[in-house]
Short mmCIF file of C-alpha atoms in Angstrom, two decimals:
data_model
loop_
_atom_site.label_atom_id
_atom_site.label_comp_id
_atom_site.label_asym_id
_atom_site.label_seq_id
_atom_site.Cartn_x
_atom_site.Cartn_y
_atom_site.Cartn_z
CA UNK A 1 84.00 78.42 87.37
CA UNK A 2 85.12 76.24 84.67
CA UNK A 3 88.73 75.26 84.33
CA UNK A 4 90.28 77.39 81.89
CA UNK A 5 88.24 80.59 83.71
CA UNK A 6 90.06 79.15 86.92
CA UNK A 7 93.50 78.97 85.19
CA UNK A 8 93.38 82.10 83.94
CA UNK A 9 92.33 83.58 87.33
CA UNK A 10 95.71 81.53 88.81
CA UNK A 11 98.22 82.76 85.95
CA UNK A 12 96.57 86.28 87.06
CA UNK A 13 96.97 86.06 90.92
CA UNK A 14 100.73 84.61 90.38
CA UNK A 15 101.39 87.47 88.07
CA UNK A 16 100.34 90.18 90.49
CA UNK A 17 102.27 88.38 93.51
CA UNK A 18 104.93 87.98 91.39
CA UNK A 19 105.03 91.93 90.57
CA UNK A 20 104.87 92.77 93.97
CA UNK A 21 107.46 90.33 95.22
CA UNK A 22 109.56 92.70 93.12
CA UNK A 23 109.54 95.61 94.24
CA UNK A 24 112.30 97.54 94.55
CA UNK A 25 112.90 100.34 97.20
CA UNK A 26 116.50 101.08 95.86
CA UNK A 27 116.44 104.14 98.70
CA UNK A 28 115.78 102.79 101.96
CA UNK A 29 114.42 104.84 104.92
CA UNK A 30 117.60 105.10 106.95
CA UNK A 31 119.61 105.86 103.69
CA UNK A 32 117.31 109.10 103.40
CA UNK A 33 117.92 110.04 106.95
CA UNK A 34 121.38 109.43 106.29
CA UNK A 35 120.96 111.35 103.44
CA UNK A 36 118.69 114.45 104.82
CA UNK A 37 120.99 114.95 108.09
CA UNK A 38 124.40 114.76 106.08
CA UNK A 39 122.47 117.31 103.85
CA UNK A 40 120.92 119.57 106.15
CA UNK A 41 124.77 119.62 108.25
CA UNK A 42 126.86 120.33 105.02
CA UNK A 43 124.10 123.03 103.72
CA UNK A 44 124.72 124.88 106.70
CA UNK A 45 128.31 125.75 106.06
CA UNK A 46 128.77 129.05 104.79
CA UNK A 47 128.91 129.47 101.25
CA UNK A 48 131.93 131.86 101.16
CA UNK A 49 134.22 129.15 103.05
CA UNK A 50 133.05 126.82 99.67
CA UNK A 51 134.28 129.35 97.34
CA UNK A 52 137.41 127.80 96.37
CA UNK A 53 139.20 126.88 93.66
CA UNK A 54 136.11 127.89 90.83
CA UNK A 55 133.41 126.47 92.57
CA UNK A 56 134.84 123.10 93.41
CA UNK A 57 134.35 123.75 97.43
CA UNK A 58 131.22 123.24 96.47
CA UNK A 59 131.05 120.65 94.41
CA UNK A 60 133.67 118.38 96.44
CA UNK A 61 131.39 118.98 99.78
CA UNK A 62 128.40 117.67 98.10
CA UNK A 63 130.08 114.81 96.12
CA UNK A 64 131.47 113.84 99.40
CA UNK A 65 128.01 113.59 100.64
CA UNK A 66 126.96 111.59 97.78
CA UNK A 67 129.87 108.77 98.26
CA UNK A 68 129.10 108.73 101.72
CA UNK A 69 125.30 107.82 101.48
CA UNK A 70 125.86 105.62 98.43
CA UNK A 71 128.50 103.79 100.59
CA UNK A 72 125.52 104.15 103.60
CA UNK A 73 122.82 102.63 100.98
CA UNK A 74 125.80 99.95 99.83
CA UNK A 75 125.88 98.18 103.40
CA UNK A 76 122.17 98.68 104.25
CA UNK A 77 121.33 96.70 100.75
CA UNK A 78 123.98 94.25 101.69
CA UNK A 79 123.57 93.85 105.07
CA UNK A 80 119.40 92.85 104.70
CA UNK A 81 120.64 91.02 101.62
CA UNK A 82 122.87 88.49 103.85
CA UNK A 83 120.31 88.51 106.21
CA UNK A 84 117.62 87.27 103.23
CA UNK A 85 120.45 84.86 101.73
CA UNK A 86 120.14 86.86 98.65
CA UNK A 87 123.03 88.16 96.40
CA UNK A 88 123.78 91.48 97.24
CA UNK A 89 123.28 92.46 93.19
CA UNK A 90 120.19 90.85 92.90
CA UNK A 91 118.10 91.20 89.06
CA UNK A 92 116.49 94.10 90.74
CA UNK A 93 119.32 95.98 91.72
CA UNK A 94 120.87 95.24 88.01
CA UNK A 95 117.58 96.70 86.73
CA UNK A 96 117.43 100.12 89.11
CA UNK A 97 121.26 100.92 88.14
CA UNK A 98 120.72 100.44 84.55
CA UNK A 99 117.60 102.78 84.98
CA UNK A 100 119.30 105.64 86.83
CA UNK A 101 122.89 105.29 84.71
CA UNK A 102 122.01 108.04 82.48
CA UNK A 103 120.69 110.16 84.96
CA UNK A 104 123.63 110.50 86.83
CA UNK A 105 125.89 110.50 83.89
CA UNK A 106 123.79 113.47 83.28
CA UNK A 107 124.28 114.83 86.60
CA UNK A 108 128.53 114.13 86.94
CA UNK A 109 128.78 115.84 83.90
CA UNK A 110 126.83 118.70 84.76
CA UNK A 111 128.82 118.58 88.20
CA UNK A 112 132.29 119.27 86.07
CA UNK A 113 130.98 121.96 83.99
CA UNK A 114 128.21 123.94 85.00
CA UNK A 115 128.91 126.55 88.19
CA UNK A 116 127.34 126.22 91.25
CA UNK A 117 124.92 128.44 91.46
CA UNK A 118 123.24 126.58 89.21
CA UNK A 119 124.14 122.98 90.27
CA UNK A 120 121.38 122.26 92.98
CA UNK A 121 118.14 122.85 90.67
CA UNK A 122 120.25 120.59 88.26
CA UNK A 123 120.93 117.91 90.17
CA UNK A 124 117.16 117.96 91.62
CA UNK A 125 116.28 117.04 88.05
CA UNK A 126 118.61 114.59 87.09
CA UNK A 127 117.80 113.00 91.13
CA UNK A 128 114.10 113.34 89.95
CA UNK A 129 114.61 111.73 86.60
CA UNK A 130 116.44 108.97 87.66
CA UNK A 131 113.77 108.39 90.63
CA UNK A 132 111.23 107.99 87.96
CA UNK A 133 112.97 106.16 85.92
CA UNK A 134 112.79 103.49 88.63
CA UNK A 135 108.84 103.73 88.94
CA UNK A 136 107.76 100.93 87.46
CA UNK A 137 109.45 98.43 89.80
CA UNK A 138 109.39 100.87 92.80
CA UNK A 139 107.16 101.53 95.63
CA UNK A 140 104.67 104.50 94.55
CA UNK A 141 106.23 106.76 97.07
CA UNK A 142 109.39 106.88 94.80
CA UNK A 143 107.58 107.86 92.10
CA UNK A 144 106.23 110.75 94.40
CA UNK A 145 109.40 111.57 95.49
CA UNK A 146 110.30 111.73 91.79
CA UNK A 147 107.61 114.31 90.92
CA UNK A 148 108.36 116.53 93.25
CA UNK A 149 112.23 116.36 92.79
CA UNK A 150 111.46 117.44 89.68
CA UNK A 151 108.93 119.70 90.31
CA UNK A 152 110.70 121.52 93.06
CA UNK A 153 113.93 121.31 90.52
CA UNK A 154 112.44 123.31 87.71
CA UNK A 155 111.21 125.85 90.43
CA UNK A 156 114.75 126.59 91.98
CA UNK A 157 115.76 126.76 88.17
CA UNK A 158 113.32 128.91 87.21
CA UNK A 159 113.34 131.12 89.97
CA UNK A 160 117.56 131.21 89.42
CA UNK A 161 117.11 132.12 85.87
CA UNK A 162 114.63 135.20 86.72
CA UNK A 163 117.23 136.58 88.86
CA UNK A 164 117.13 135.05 92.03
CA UNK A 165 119.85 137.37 93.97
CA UNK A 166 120.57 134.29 96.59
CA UNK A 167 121.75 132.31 93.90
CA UNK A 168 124.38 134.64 92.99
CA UNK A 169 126.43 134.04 96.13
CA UNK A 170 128.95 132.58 94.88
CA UNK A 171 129.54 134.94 92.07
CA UNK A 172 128.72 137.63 93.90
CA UNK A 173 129.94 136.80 97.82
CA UNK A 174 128.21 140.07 98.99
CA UNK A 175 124.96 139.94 97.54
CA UNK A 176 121.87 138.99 99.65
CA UNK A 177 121.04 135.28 100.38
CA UNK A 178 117.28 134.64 100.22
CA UNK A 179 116.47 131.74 102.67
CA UNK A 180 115.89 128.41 100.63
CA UNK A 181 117.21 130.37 97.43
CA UNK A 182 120.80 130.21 97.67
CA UNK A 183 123.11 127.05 96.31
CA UNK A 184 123.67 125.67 99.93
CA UNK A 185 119.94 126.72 101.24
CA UNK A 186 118.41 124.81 98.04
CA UNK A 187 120.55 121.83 99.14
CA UNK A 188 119.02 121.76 102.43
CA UNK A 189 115.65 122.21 101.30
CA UNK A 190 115.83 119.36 98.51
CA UNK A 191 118.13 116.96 99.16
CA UNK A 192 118.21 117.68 103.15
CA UNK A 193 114.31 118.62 104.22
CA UNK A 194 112.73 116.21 101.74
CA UNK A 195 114.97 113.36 102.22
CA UNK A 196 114.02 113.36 105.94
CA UNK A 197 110.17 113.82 104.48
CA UNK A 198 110.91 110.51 102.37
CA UNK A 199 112.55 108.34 105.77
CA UNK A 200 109.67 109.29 107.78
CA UNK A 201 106.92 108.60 105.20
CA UNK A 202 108.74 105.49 104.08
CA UNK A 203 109.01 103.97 107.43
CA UNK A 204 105.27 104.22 107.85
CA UNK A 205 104.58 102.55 104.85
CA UNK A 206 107.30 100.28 105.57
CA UNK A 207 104.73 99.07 108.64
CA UNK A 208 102.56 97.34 106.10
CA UNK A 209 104.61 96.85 103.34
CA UNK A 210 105.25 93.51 101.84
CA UNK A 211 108.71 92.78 102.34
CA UNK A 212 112.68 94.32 103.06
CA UNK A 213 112.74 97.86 103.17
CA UNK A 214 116.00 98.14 101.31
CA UNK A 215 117.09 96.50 97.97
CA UNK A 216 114.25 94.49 98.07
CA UNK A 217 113.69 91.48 94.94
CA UNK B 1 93.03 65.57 75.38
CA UNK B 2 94.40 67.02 78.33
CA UNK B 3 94.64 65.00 81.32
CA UNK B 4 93.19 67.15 84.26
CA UNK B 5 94.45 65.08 86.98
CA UNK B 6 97.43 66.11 86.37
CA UNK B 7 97.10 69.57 88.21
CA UNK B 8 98.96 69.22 91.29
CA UNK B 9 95.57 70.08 94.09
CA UNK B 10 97.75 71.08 97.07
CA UNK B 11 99.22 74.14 95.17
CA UNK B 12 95.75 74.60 92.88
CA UNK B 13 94.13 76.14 95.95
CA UNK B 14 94.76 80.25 95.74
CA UNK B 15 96.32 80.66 99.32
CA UNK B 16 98.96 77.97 98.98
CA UNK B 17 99.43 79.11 95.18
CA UNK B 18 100.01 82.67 96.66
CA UNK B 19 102.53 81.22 98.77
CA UNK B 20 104.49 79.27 96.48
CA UNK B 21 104.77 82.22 94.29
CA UNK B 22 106.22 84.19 96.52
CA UNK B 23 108.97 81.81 97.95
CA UNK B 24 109.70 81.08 94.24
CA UNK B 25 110.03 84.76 93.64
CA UNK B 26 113.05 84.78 96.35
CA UNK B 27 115.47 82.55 98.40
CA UNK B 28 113.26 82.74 101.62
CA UNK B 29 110.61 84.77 103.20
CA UNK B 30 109.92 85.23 106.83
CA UNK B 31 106.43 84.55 108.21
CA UNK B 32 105.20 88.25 108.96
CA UNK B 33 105.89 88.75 105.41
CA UNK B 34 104.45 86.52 103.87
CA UNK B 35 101.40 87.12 105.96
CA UNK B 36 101.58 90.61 105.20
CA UNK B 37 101.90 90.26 101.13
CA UNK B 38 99.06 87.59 101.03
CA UNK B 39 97.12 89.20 103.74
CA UNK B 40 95.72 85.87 105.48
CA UNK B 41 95.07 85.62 108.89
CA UNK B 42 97.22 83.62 111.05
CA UNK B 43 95.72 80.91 111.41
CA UNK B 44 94.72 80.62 107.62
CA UNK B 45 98.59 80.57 106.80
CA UNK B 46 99.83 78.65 109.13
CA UNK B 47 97.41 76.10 107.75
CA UNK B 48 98.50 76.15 104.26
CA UNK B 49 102.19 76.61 105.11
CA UNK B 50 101.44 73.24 107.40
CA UNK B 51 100.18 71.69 104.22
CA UNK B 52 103.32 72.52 101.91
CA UNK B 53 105.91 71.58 104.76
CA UNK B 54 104.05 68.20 105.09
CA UNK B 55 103.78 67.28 101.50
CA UNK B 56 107.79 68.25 101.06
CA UNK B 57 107.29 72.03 98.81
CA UNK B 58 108.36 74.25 101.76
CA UNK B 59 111.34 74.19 104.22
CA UNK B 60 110.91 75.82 107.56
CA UNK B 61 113.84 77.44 109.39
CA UNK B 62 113.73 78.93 112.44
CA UNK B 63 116.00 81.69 113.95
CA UNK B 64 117.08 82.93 117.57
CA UNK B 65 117.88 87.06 115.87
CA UNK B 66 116.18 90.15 117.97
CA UNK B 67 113.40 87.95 118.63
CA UNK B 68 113.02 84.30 117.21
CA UNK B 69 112.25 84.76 113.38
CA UNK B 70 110.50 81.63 110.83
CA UNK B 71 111.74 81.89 107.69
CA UNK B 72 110.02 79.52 104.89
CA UNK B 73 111.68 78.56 101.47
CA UNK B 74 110.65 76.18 98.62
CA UNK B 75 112.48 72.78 98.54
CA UNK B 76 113.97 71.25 95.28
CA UNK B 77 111.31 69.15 95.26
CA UNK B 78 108.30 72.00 95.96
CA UNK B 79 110.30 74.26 92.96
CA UNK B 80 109.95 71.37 90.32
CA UNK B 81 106.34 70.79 91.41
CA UNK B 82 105.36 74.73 91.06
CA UNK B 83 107.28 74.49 87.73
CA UNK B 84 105.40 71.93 87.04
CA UNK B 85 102.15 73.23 87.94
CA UNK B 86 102.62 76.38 85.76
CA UNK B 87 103.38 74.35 82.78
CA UNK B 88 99.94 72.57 83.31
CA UNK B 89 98.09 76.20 83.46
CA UNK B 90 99.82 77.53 80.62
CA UNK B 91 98.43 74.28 78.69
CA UNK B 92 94.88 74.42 79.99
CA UNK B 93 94.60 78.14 78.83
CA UNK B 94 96.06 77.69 75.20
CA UNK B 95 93.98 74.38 75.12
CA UNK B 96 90.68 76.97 76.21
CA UNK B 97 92.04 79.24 73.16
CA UNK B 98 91.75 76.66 70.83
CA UNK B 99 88.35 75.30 71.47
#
């Protein structure tokens, strides 16, 4: 192989390394089981204790769930990051919030104004969305995880906007509750059944994966 | 013309360039990753890793955590010499280009 053939080849190989030296897995395993368990526990409250105040039971149980895994996520990132010696807002990290900002702009806003019967295929999305939005510097799995957020999101929607009588219960506190088709049974099933999906499946990649599992530049 | 010699032949060998990449890509990498990224057997990178420490481009460090951990980082002297070394490339191609 003649020199310039060989340098090419080099400026390849330390491109690809570089690419996959990264990678960034902004949700870690244990921040999904953190994630699916809080989800699956607060799902199973009954929706007629949540119906307070317009809707906002609802909506402050599951934002509460949200700061508590993104405070979770916060000290996994920053705990590997010590361990590393990296900053704990590494490029990477810079690069995965600027990708997912307008998603969850999206989704905060939606949270204030929409009700909440129709908050969970919502949020799916904009989770969805923002997952993708992360794809080209993530592990492929996100990108999965993405799809069928999103996929799984315009379902529920769908499904609500043909009439689904479960996703009336908070309208309508006496109408019936399909399993998996009310607001608090699509929580579980999303955010709580495919979260735990994601830790399991991402700690058996995670076996033969090239570095960190969380926050990982 | 462009003086050949110049290319740094510790790091111009793709297993050591792989691993120099990667420890420039971040502060320090421990060995089972490294081993698992660049997929060489054991005794293939602790060769090469030998070979850096020796000539000065990698620092070892060795920890007492769960269970005693190596961690391996480029030196000030092994990040100029990969900076270096990817300066020559970049010259040899574009010198290709224009022939």
């Amino acid at each position: 192989m003649d020199l310039h053939r060989e340098a090419e080849e080099h400026l390849r190989t330390i491109r690809t390394l570089m690419e996959r030296a990264t990678v960034y897995r902004a949700i870690s395993a244990p921040t999904a089981a953190i994630a699916g368990f809080l989800s699956i526990g607060c799902g199973l409250i009954p929706e007629n204790r949540l119906i307070v105040a317009g809707g906002w039971g609802f909506k402050a149980l599951w934002l509460t769930v949200l700061v508590v895994v993104l405070a979770a996520n916060a000290w996994l990132i920053r705990r590997n990051a010590l361990r590393r010696g990296d900053p704990f807002v590494s490029p990477a990290m810079r690069m995965a919030l600027l990708a997912v900002a307008p998603h969850v702009l999206v989704a905060l806003l939606a949270t204030i104004v929409l009700p909440p019967s129709v908050l969970p295929p919502t949020w799916m999305l904009c989770y969805g969305f923002a997952l993708l939005a992360t794809q080209s510097f993530a592990p492929p799995i996100i990108a999965l995880f993405g799809w069928i957020f999103l996929i799984y999101g315009l379902c529920n929607g769908l499904y609500d906007l043909c009439g689904n009588p479960g996703a009336g219960g908070f309208d309508q506190s006496d109408g019936p509750a399909l399993i998996f088709t009310s607001p608090q049974h699509q929580m579980i099933g999303s955010f709580g059944v495919l979260h735990l999906i994601y830790a399991i499946l991402a700690r058996e990649v995670g076996g033969q994966r090239i570095a960190g599992a969380e926050g990982t530049t | 013309m462009f003086d050949f010699d110049q290319l740094d032949r510790t790091i111009h060998e793709k297993g050591r360039l792989g691993i120099m990449t990667l420890l420039a890509s971040r502060t320090s990498w421990t060995y089972q990753d490294l081993k698992a990224a660049l997929k060489l057997s054991d005794g293939n990178l602790a060769t090469h890793l030998r070979t850096l420490h020796d000539v000065g481009y990698v620092a070892v460090t060795k920890e007492m955590l769960a269970r005693p951990q190596t961690s391996y980082a480029l030196t000030a002297r092994g990040r100029e010499a990969y900076t270096k070394y990817i300066a020559i490339l970049e010259q040899i191609i574009k010198q290709g280009r224009a022939l």
